[in-house]
Coordinates of C-alpha atoms and ligand atoms in Angstrom, one line a residue:
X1 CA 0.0 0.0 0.0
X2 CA 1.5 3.6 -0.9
X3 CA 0.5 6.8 0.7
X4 CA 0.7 9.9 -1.8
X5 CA 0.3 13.3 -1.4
X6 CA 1.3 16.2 -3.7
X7 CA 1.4 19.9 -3.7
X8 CA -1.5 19.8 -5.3
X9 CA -4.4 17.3 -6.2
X10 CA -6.2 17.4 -8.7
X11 CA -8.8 14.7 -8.4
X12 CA -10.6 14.5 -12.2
X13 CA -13.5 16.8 -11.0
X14 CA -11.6 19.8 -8.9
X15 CA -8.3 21.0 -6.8
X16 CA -8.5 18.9 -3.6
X17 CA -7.6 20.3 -0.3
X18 CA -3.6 20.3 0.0
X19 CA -3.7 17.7 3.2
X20 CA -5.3 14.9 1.2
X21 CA -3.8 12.0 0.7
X22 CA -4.2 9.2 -1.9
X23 CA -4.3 5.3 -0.4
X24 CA -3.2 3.3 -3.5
X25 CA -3.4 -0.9 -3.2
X26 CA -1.0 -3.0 -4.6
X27 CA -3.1 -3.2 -8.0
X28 CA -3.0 0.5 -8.2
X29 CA -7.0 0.6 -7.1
X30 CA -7.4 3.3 -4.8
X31 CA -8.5 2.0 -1.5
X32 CA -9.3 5.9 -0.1
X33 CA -8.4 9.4 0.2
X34 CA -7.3 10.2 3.6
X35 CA -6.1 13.1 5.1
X36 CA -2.3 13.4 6.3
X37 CA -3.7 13.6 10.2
X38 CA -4.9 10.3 9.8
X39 CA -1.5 8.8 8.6
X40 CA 2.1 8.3 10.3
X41 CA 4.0 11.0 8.6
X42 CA 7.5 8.7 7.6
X43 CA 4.7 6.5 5.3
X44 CA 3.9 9.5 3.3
X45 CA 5.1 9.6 -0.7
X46 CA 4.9 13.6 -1.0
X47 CA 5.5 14.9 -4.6
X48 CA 6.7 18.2 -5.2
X49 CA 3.7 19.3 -8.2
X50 CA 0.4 18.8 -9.0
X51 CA -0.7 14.9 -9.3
X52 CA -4.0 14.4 -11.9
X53 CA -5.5 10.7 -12.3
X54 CA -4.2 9.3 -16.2
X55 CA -4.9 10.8 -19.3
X56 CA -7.7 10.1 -21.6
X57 CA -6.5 10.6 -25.1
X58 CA -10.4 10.5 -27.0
X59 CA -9.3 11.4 -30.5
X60 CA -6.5 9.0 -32.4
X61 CA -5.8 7.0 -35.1
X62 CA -3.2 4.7 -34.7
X63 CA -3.1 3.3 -37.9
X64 CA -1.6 6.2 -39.1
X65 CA 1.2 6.1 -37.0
X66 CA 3.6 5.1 -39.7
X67 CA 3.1 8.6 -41.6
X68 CA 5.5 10.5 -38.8
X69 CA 7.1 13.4 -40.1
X70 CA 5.8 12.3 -44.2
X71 CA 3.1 14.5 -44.4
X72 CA 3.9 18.2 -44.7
X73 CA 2.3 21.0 -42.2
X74 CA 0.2 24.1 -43.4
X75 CA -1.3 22.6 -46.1
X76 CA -4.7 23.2 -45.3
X77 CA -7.2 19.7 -45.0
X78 CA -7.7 19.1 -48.4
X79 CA -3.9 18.5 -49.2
X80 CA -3.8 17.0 -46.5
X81 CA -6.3 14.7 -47.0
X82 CA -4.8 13.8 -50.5
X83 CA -1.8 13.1 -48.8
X84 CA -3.2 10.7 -46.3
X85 CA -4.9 8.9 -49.1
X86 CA -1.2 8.9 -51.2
X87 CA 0.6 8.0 -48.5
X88 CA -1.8 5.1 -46.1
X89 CA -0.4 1.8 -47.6
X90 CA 3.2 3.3 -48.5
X91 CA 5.0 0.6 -46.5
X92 CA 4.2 -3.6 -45.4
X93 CA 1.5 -4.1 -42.9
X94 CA 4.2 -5.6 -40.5
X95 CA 6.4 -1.8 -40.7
X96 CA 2.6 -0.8 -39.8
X97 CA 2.2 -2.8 -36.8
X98 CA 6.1 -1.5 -36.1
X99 CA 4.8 1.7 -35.8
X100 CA 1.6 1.6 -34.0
X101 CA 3.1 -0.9 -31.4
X102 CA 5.5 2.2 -30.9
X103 CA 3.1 4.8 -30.5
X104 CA 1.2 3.0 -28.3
X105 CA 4.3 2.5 -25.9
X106 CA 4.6 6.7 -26.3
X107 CA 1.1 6.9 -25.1
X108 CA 1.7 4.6 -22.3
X109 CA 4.7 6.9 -21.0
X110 CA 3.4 9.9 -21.6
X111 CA 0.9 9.2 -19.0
X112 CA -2.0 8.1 -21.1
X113 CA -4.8 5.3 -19.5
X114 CA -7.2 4.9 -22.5
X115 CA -7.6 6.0 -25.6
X116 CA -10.6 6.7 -28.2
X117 CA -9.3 5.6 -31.5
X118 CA -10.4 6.1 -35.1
X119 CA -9.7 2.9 -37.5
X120 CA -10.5 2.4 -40.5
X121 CA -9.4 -1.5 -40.5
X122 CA -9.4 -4.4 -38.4
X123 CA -5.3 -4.0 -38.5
X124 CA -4.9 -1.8 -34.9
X125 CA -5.8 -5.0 -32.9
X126 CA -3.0 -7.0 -32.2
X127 CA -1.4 -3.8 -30.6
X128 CA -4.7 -2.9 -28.8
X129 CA -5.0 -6.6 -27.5
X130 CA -1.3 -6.3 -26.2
X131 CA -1.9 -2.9 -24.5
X132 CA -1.6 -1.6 -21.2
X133 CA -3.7 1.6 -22.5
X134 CA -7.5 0.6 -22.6
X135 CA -9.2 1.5 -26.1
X136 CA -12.3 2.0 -27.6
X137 CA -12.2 1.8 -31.2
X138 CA -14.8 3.9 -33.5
X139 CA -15.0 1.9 -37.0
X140 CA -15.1 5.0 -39.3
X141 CA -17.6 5.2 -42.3
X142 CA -17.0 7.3 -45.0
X143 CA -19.6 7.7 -47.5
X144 CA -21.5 11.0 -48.9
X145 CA -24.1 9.4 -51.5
X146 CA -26.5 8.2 -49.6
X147 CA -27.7 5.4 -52.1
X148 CA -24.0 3.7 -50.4
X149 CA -25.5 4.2 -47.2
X150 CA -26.4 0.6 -46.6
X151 CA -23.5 -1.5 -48.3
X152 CA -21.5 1.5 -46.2
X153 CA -22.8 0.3 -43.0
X154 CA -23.2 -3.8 -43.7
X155 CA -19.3 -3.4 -44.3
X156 CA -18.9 -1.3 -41.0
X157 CA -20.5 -3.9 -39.3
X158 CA -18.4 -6.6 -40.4
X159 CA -15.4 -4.7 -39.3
X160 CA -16.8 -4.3 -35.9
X161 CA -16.8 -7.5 -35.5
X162 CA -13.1 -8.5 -35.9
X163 CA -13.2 -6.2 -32.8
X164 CA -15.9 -7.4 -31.0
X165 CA -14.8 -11.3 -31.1
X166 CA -11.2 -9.9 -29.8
X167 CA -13.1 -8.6 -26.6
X168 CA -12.4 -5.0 -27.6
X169 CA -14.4 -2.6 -26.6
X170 CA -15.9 -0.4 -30.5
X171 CA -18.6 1.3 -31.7
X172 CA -19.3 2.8 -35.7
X173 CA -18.4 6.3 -36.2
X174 CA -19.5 8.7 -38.9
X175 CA -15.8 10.2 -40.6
X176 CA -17.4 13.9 -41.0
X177 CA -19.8 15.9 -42.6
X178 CA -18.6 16.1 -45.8
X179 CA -17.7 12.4 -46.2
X180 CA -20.7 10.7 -44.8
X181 CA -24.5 11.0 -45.7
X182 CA -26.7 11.7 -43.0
X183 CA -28.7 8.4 -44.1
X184 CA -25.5 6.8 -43.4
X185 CA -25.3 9.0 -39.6
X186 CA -28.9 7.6 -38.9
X187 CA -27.8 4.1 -39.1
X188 CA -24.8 4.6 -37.0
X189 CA -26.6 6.8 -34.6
X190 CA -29.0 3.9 -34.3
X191 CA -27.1 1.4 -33.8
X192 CA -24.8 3.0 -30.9
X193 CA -27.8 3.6 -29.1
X194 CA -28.7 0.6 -29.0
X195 CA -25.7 -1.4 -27.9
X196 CA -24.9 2.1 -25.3
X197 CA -21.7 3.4 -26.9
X198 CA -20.3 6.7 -27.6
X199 CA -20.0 8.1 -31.9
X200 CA -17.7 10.4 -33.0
X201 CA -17.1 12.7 -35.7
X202 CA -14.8 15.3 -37.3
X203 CA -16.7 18.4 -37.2
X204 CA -15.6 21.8 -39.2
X205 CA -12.0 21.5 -39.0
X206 CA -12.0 23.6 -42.1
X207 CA -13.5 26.3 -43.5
X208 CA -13.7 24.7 -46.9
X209 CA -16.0 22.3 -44.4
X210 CA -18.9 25.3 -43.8
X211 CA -18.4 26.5 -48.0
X212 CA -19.2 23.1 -49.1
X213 CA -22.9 22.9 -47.0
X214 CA -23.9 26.0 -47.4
X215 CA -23.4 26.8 -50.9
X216 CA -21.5 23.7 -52.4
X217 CA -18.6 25.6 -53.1
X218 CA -14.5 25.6 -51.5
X219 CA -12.1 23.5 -51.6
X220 CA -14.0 20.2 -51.0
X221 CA -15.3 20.9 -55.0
X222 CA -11.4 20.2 -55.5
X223 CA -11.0 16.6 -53.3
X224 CA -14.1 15.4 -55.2
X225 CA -12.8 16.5 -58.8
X226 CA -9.5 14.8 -57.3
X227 CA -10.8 11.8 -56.5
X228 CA -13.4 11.7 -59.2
X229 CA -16.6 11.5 -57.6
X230 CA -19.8 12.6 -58.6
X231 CA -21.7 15.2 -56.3
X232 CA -25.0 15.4 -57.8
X233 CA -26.9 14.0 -55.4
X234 CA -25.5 16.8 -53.0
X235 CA -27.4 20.0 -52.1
X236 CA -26.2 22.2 -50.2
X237 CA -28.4 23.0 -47.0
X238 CA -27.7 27.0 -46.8
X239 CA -26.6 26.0 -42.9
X240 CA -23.4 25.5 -41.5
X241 CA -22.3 21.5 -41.7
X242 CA -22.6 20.9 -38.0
X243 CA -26.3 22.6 -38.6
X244 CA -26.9 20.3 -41.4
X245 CA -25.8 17.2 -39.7
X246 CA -26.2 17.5 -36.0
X247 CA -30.5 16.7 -35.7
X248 CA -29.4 12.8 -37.9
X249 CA -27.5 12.2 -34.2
X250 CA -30.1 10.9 -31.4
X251 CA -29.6 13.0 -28.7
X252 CA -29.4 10.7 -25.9
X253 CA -25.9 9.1 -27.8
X254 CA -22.8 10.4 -26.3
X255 CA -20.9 12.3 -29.2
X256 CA -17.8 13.4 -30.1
X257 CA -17.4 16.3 -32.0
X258 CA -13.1 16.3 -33.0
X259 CA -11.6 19.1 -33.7
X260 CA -14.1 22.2 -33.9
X261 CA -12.0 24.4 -34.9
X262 CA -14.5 26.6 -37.3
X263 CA -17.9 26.7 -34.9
X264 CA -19.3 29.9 -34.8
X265 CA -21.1 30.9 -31.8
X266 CA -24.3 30.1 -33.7
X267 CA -23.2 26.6 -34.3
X268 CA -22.6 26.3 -30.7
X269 CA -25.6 27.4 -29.5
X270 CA -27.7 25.5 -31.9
X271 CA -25.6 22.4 -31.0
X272 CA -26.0 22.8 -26.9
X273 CA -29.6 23.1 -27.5
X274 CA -30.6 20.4 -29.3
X275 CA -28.3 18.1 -28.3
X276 CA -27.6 17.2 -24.6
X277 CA -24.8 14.5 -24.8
X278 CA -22.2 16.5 -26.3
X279 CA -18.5 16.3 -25.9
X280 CA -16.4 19.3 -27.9
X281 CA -12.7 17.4 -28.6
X282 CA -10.2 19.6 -29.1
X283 CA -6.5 18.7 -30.9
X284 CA -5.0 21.8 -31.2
X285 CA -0.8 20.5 -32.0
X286 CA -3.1 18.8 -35.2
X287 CA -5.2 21.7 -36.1
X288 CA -1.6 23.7 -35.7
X289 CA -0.1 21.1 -38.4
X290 CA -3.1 21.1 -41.0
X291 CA -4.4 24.6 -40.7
X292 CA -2.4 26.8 -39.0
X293 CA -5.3 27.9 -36.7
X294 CA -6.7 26.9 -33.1
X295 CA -10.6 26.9 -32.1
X296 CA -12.0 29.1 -30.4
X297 CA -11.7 27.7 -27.2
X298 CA -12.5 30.5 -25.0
X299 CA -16.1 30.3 -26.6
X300 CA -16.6 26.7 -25.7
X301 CA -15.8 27.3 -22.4
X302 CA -18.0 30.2 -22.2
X303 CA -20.6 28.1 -23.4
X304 CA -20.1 25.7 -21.2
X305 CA -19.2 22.6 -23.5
X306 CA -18.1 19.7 -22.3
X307 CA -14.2 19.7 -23.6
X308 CA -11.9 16.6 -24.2
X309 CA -8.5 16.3 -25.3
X310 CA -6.8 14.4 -28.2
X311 CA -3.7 13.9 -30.0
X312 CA -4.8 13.2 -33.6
X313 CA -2.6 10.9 -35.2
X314 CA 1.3 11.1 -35.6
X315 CA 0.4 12.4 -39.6
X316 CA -0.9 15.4 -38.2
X317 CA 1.1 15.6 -34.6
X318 CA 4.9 15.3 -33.7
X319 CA 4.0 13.5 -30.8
X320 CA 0.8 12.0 -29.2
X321 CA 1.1 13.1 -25.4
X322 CA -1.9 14.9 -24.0
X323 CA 0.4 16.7 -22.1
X324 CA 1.5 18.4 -24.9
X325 CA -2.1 19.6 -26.3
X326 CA -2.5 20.7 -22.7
X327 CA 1.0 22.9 -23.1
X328 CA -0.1 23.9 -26.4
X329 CA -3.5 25.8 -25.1
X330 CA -1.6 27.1 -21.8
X331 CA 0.7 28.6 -24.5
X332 CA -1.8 30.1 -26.9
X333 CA -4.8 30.2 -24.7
X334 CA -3.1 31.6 -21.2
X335 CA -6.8 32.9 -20.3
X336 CA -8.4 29.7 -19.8
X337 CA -7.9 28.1 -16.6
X338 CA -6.1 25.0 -15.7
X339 CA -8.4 23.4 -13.9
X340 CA -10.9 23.0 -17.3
X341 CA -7.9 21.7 -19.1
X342 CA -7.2 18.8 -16.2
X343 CA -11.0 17.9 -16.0
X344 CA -11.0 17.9 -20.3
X345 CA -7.8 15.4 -19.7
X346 CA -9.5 13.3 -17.6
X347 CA -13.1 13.2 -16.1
X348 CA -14.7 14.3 -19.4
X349 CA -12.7 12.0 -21.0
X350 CA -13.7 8.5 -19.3
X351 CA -17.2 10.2 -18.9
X352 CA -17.7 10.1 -22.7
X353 CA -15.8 6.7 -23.0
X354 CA -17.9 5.4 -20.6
X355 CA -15.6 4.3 -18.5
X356 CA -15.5 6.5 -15.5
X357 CA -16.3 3.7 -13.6
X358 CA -12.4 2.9 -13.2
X359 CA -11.1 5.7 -15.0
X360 CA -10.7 9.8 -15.1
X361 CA -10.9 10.4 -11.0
X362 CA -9.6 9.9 -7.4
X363 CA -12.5 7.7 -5.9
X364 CA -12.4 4.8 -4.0
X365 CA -12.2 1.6 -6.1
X366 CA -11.0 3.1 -9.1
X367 CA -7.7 2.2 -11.1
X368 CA -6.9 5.9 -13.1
X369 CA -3.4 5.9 -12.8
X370 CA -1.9 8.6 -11.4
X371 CA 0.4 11.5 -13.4
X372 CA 2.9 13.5 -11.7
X373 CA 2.9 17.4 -13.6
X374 CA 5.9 19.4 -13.0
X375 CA 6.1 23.2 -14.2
X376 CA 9.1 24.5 -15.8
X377 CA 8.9 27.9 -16.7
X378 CA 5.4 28.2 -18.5
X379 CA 5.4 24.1 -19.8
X380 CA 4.6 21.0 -17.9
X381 CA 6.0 17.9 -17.7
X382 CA 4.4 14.5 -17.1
X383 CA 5.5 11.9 -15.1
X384 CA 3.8 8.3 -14.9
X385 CA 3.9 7.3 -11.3
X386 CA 1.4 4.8 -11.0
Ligands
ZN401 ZN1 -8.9 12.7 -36.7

């Protein structure tokens, strides 16, 4: 049994007061919080920083771990895009596996418990089956003419199931607005509600995102003409995309909306009102690599949405540490307060997972892990010490 205390707590939820202590078991459950009156001084562990249960990364794709340093930055999405598509298969399934197996061992030291994670194939689960990091996989489904809609989804299903017999724990996830019909959302949306899990979705993390619903014009016109696909069947809706799309989500599922980075105050409005399971990912190192721009962050807070954290993949990040996206807001973003960027970290996180029944707080019974942050000059460091 260890007895931890820190200069400051932070227990998923709040600051706790500075004489509390952390009873950890053996198994790294915790068995109580105490305070330091109750326990023989010469037992205590104290830590000179502020200790935070483990990190919930809820936006990643680790099959694209192998495109590190390949794709280059400022490019805008569309480029990007292209690039991903150029670039996906460039090297064996085995250099793949390589890869991911690496990234996941980066996650693990960089303080990171579990991990909501984008896949497009059935490939990431020998590394997730290995794992000490606990994921939930989103199957992604990418198809904008709604006749696909069904052979879409019968083909989503099946992938889902190479996860489902490997005991790992996956839902379907629409890939974003522009890429998937909202016949094609319905069906997802349906079907997550009825097994209980969490969606997710890439939501205007470009402008060219908000041109292409409301008057079918930007660059998107360009991907399509790029990859030779017919858009007659779309109209544009005269609304934003997260407008257009948002009412096809039930509103009891728990969604992700990734990256945001191009929601008016309008959009976030409309969204809070009509939908009351919301959960506003932010990933800013990414949006920093692909468009050279950051959310609007301060207005999410303001509007009191439900922030999480994630890295984005290693094609769009030069590391994936939560930490780091954390650093990166403190940097940009000094106004908004620490303690919303340790609850988007980890409470909101295992909330929207569903797993904050073992994960994202200090409470009794719980296994979170435990991160030691360390401040040096304006950055933090992150220290796995449990
Ligand atoms: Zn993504």
């Amino acid at each position: 049994m260890r007895f931890i205390s820190a200069t400051q707590l932070f227990s998923g939820k709040d600051f706790l007061n500075s004489n509390v202590v952390i009873v950890l078991n053996t198994d790294n459950s915790i068995e109580d919080l105490i305070s330091s009156n109750d326990v023989d001084a010469t037992k205590i562990e104290h830590f000179e920083g502020i200790i935070c249960p483990g990190f919930i990364n809820t936006h990643c794709h680790l099959e694209l771990s192998h495109l590190k340093n390949t794709i280059p930055q400022h490019t805008g999405i569309v480029d990007f895009g292209m690039e991903i598509i150029k670039n996906r298969n460039n090297i064996s399934e085995e250099l793949q596996l390589e890869d991911m197996q690496q990234a996941d061992t980066e996650m693990y030291r960089n303080g990171i418990v579990a991990v909501g994670d984008i896949s497009n194939t059935g490939l990431s689960i020998h590394p997730k089956k290995k794992s000490s990091i606990f994921y939930h996989t989103f199957v992604e489904l990418i198809g904008l003419n709604p006749e696909r809609a069904s052979s879409v989804f019968d083909a989503g299903r099946q992938t889902l199931t190479q996860f489902i017999i490997k005991d790992l724990a996956c839902s379907l996830a629409p890939h974003a607005p522009y890429s998937t019909s909202t016949l094609l959302i319905e069906l997802i949306s349906q079907m997550c509600l009825q097994t209980g899990n969490p969606t997710s979705i890439h939501n205007q993390e470009s402008k060219a995102e908000n041109d292409f619903f409301n008057s079918k014009t930007g660059d998107y016109l360009r991907l399509y003409d790029m990859l030779k696909l017919s858009l007659d069947f779309f109209n544009p809706t005269n609304k934003s995309s997260l407008e257009s799309v948002l009412p096809y989500f039930t509103n009891e599922l728990r969604t992700l909306l990734v990256h945001n980075t191009f929601s008016s105050q309008q959009d976030v409005d409309f969204a809070n009102k009509l939908h009351p399971n919301l959960y506003w990912c932010l990933c800013p190192n990414a949006n920093l690599y692909i468009e050279n721009t950051l959310p609007d962050i301060e207005r999410l807070v303001k509007s009191n949405c439900t922030l999480t954290l994630g890295t984005d993949s290693l094609a769009s990040n030069t590391s994936l540490s939560i930490l780091n996206e954390i650093n990166t807001i403190i940097k940009h973003k000094p106004s908004i307060p620490l303690k919303t960027l340790l609850k988007a970290a980890t409470y909101n996180g295992a909330q929207f997972l569903g797993i904050d029944n073992k994960f994202g707080s200090f409470e009794k019974d719980k296994t979170p892990g435990l991160n030691l942050l360390q401040k040096k000059s304006t950055q933090y460091s992150v220290t796995k010490i449990a």
